[in-house]
PDB file of C-alpha atoms in Angstrom:
ATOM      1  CA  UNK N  20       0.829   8.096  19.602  1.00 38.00           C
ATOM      2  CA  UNK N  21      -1.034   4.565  20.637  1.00 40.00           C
ATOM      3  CA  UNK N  22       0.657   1.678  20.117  1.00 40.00           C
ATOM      4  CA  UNK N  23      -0.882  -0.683  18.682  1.00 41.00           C
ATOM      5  CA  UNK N  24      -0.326  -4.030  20.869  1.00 42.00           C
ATOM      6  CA  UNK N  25      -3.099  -6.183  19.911  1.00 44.00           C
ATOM      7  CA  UNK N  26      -2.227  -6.704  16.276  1.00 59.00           C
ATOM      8  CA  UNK N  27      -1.090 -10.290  16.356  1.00 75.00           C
ATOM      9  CA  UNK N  28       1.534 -11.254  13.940  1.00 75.00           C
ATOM     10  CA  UNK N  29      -0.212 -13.879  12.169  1.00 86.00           C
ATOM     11  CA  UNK N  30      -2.983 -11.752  10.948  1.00 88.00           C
ATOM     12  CA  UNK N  31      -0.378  -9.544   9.927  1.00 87.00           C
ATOM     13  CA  UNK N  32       1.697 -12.184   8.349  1.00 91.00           C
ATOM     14  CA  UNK N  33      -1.856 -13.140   6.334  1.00 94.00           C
ATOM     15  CA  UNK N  34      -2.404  -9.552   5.636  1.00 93.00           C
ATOM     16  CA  UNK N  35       1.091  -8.687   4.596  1.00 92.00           C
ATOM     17  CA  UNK N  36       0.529 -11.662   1.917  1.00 96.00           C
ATOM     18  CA  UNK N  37      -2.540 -11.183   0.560  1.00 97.00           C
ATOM     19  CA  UNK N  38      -1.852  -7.648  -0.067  1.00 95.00           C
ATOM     20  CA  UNK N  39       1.705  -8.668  -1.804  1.00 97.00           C
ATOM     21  CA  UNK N  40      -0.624 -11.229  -3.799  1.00 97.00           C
ATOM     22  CA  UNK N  41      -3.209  -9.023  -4.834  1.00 98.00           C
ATOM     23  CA  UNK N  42      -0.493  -6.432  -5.817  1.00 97.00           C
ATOM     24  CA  UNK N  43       1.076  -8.728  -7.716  1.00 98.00           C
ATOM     25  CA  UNK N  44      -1.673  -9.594  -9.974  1.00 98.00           C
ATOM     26  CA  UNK N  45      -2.505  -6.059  -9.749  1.00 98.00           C
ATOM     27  CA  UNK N  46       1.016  -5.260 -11.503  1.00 98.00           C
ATOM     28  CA  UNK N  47       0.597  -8.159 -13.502  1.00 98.00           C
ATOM     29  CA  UNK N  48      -2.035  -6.636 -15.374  1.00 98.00           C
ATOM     30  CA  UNK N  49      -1.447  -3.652 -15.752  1.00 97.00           C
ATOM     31  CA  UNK N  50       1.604  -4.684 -17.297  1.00 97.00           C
ATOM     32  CA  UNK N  51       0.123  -7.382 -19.693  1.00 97.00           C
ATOM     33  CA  UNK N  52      -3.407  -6.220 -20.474  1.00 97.00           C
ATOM     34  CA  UNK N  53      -3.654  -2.662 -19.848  1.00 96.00           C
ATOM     35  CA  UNK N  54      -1.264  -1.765 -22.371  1.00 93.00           C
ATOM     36  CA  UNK N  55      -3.264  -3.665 -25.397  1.00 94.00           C
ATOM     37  CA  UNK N  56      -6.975  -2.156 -23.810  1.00 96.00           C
ATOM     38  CA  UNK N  57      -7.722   1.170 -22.273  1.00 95.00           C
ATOM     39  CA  UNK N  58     -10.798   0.131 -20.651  1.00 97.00           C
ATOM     40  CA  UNK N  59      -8.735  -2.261 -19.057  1.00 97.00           C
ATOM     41  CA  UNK N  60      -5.970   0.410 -17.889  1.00 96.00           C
ATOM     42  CA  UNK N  61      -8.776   2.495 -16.738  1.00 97.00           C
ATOM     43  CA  UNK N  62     -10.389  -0.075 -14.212  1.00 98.00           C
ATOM     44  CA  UNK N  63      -7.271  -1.206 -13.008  1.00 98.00           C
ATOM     45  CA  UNK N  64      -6.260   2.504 -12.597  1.00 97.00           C
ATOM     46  CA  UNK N  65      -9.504   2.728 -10.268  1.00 98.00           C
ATOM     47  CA  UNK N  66      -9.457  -0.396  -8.623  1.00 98.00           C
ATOM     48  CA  UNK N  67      -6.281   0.059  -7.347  1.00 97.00           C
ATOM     49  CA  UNK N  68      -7.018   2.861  -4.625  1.00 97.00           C
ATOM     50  CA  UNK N  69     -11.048   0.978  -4.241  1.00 98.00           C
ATOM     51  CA  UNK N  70      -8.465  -2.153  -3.022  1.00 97.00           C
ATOM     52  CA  UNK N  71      -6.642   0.066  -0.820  1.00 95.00           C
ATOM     53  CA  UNK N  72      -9.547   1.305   0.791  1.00 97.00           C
ATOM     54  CA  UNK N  73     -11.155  -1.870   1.629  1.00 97.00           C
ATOM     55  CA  UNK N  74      -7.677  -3.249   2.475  1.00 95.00           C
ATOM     56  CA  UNK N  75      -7.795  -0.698   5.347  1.00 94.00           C
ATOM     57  CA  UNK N  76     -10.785  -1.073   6.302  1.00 96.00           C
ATOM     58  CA  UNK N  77     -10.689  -5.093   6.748  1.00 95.00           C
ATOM     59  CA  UNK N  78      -7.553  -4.465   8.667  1.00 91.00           C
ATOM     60  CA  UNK N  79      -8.487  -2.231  11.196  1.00 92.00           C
ATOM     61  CA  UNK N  80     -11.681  -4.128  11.926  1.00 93.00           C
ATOM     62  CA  UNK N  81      -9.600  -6.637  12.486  1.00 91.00           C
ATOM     63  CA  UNK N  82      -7.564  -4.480  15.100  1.00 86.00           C
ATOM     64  CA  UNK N  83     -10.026  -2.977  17.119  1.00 88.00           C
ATOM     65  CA  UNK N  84     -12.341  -1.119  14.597  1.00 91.00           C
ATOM     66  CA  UNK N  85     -11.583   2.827  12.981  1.00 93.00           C
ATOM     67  CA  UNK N  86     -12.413   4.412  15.963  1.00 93.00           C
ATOM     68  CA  UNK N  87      -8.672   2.609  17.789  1.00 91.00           C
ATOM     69  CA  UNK N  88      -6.918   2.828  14.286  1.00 90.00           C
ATOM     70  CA  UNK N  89      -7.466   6.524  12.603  1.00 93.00           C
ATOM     71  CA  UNK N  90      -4.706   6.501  10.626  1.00 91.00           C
ATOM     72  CA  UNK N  91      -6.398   3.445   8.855  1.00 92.00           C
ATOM     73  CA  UNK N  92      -9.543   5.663   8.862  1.00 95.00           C
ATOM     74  CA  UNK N  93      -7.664   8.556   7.643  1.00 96.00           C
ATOM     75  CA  UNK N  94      -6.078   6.263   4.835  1.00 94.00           C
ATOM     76  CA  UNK N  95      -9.425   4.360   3.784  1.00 97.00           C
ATOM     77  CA  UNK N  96     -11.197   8.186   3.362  1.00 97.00           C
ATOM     78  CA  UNK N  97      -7.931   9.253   1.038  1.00 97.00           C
ATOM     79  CA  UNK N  98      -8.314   5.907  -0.956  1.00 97.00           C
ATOM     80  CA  UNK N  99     -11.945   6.247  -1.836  1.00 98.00           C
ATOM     81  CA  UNK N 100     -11.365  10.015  -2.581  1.00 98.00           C
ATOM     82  CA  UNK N 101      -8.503   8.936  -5.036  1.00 98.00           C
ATOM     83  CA  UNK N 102     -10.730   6.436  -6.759  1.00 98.00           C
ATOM     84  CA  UNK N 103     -13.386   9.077  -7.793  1.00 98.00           C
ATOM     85  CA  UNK N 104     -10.566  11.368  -8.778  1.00 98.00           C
ATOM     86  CA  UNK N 105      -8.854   9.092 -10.786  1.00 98.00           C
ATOM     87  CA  UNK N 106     -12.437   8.592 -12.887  1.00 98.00           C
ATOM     88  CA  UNK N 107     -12.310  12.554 -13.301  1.00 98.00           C
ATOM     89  CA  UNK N 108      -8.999  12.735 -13.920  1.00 97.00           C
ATOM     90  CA  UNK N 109      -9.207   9.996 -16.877  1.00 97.00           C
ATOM     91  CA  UNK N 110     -11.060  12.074 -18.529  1.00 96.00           C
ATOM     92  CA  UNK N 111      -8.152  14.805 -18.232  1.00 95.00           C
ATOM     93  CA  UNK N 112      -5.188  12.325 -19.057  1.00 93.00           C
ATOM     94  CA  UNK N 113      -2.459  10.241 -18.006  1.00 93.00           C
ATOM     95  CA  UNK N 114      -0.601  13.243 -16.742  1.00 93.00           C
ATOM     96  CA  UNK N 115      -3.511  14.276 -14.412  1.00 95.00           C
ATOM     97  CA  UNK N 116      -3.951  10.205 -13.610  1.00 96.00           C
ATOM     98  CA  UNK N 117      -0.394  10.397 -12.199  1.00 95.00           C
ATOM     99  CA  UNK N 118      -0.696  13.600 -10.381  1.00 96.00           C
ATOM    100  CA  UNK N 119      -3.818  12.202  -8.526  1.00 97.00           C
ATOM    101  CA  UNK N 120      -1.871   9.085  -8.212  1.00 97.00           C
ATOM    102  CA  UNK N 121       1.427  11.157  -6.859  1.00 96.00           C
ATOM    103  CA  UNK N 122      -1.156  13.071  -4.707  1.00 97.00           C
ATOM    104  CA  UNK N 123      -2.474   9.751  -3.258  1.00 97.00           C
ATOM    105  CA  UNK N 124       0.984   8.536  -2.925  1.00 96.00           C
ATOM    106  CA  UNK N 125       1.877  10.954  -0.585  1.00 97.00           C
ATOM    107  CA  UNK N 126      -0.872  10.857   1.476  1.00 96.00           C
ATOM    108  CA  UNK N 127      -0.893   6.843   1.754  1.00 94.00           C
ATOM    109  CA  UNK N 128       2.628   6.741   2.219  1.00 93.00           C
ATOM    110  CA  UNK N 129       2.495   8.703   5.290  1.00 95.00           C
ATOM    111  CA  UNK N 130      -0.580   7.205   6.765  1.00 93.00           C
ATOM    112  CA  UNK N 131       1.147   4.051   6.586  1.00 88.00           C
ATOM    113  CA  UNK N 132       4.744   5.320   8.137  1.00 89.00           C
ATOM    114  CA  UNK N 133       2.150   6.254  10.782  1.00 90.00           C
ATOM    115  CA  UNK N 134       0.270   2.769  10.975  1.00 86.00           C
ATOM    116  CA  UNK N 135       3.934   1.108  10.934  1.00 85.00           C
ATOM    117  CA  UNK N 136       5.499   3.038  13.600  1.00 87.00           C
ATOM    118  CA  UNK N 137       2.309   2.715  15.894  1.00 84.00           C
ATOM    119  CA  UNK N 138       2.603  -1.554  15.487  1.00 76.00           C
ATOM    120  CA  UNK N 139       6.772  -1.487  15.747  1.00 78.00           C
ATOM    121  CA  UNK N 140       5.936  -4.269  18.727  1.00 70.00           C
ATOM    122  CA  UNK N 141       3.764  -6.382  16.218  1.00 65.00           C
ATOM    123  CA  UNK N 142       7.339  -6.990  14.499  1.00 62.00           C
ATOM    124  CA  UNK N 143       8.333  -6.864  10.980  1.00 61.00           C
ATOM    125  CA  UNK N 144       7.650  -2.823  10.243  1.00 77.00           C
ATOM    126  CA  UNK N 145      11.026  -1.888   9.209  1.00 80.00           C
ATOM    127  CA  UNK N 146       9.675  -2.730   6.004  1.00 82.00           C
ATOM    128  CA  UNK N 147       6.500  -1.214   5.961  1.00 84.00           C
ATOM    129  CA  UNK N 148       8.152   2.299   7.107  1.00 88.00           C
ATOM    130  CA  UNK N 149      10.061   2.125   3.986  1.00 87.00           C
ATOM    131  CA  UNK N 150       7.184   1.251   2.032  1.00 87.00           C
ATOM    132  CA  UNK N 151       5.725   4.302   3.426  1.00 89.00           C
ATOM    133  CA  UNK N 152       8.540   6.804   3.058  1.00 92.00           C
ATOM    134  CA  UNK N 153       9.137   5.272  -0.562  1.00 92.00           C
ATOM    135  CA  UNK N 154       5.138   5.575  -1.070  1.00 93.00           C
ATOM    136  CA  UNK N 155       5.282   9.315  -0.443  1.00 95.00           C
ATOM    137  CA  UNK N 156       8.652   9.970  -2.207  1.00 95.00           C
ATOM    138  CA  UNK N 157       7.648   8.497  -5.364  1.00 94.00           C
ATOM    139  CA  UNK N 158       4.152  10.575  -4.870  1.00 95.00           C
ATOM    140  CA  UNK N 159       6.376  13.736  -4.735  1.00 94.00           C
ATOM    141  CA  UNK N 160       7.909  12.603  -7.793  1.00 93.00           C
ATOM    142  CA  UNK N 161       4.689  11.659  -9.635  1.00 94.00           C
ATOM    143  CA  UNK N 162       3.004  15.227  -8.928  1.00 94.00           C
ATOM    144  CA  UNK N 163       6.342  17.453  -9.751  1.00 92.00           C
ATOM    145  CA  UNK N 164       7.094  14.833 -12.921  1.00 89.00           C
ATOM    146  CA  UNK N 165       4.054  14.364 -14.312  1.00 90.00           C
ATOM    147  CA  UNK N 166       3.620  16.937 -17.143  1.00 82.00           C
ATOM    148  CA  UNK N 167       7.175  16.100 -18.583  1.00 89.00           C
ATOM    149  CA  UNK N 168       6.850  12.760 -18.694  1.00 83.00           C
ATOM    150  CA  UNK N 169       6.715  11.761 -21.919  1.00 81.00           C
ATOM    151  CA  UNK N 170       4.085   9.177 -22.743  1.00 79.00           C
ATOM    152  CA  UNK N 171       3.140   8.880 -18.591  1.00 81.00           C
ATOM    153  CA  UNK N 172       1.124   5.547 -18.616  1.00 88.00           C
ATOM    154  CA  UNK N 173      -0.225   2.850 -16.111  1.00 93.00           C
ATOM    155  CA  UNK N 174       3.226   1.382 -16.302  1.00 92.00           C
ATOM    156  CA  UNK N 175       4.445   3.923 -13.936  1.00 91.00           C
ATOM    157  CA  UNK N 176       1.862   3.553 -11.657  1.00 95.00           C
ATOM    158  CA  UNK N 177       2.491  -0.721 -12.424  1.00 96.00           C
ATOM    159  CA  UNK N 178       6.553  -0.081 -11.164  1.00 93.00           C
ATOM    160  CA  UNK N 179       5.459   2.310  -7.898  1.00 94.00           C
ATOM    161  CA  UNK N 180       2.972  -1.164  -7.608  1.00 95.00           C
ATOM    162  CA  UNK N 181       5.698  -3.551  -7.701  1.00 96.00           C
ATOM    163  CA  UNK N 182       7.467  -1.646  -5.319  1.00 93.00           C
ATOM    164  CA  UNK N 183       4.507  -1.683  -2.584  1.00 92.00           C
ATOM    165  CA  UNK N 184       4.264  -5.566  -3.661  1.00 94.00           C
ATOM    166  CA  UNK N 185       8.020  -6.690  -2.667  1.00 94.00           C
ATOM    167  CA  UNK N 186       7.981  -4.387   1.172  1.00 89.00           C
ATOM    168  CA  UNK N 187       4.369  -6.493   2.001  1.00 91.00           C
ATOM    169  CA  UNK N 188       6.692  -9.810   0.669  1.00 95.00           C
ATOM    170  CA  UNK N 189       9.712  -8.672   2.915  1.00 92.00           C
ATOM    171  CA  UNK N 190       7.191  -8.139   5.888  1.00 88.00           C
ATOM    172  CA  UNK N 191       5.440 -11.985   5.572  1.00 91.00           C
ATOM    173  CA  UNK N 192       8.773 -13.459   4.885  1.00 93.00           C
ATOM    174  CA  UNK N 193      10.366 -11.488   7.682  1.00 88.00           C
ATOM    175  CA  UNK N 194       6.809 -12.555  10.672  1.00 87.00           C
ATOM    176  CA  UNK N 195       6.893 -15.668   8.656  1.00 89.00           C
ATOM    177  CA  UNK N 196      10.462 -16.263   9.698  1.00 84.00           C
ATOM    178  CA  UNK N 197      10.290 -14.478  13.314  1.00 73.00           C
ATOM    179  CA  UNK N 198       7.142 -16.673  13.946  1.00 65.00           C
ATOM    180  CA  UNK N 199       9.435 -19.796  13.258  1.00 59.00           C
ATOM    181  CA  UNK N 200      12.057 -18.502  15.463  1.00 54.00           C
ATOM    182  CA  UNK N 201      12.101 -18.585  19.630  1.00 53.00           C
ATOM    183  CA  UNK N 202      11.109 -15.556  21.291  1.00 52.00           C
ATOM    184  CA  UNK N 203      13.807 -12.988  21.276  1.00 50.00           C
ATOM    185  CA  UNK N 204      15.904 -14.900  18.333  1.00 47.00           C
ATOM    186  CA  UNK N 205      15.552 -12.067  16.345  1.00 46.00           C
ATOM    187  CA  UNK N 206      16.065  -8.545  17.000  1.00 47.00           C
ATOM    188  CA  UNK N 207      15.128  -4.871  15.522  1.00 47.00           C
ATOM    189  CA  UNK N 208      12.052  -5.916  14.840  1.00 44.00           C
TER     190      UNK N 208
END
């Protein structure tokens, strides 16, 4: 596996909050609006893979391009596929929304274990590797759960959100925090 060396910690640091900001007013919606519109619940439900994708893309480019980064590649092409299924499966129901959702889960969640593990120097990944393996657990759970859920709605997808929200907090706090420090104050980084 590359390492991935030249990720500096303050575009991270940006990164890791804008994403927790955007995924906050992400969850914020769907909990608050979606509920009372279905149009509403329906763009969110697509945005929110479209955001992932061009999340991806905007940081690899700013890492060296796709070509040194494929698991942001990899991730970006599962994002945009996700987005078009989650139009088709609207038309199916929730329960198919959260099995393309699980589906997507999985796949994201891994890609990012994998974009973690390859910037462990950049400091601050403990956090997104649990994101990750939580990402792809919760995607297990969406696919084998989704057809006895009762009443499966965008406020399960809102709560998997949140999640994915507070680990992109803890990692800006936590190269927020290690930026403030002297080298080497902080270890297990």
């Amino acid at each position: 596996m590359n390492t991935i060396n030249s990720a500096p910690a303050s575009w991270l640091r940006t990164y890791a909050f804008i994403r927790f900001g955007v995924s906050a007013a992400w969850v914020a919606a769907a909990l608050l609006l979606a509920p009372f519109n279905p149009a509403i619940a329906a763009v969110l439900l697509v945005i929110y893979p479209a955001w992932d994708a061009a999340a991806n893309f905007v940081d690899a480019q700013r890492n060296g391009g796709l070509g040194r980064n494929p698991s942001h590649l990899l991730n970006i092409i599962v994002s945009v596929i996700t987005a078009i299924a989650v139009i088709v499966a609207l038309g199916q129901g929730m329960a198919a929304v959260i099995v393309v959702f699980g589906v997507w889960a999985i796949l994201s969640g891994l890609l990012q274990l994998v974009t973690a593990v390859r910037r462990w120097a950049s400091g601050g990944q403990w956090a997104m590797v649990l994101s990750g393996a939580q990402s792809a657990l919760a995607g297990g759970f969406f696919v084998f759960s989704a057809g006895t859920m009762p009443n499966p709605g965008i406020t399960l997808i809102a709560g998997y959100a949140a999640f994915g929200a507070v680990y992109f907090l803890v990692t800006a706090v936590w190269l927020s925090f290690k930026r403030a420090r002297p080298a080497g104050a902080l270890r297990g980084s």
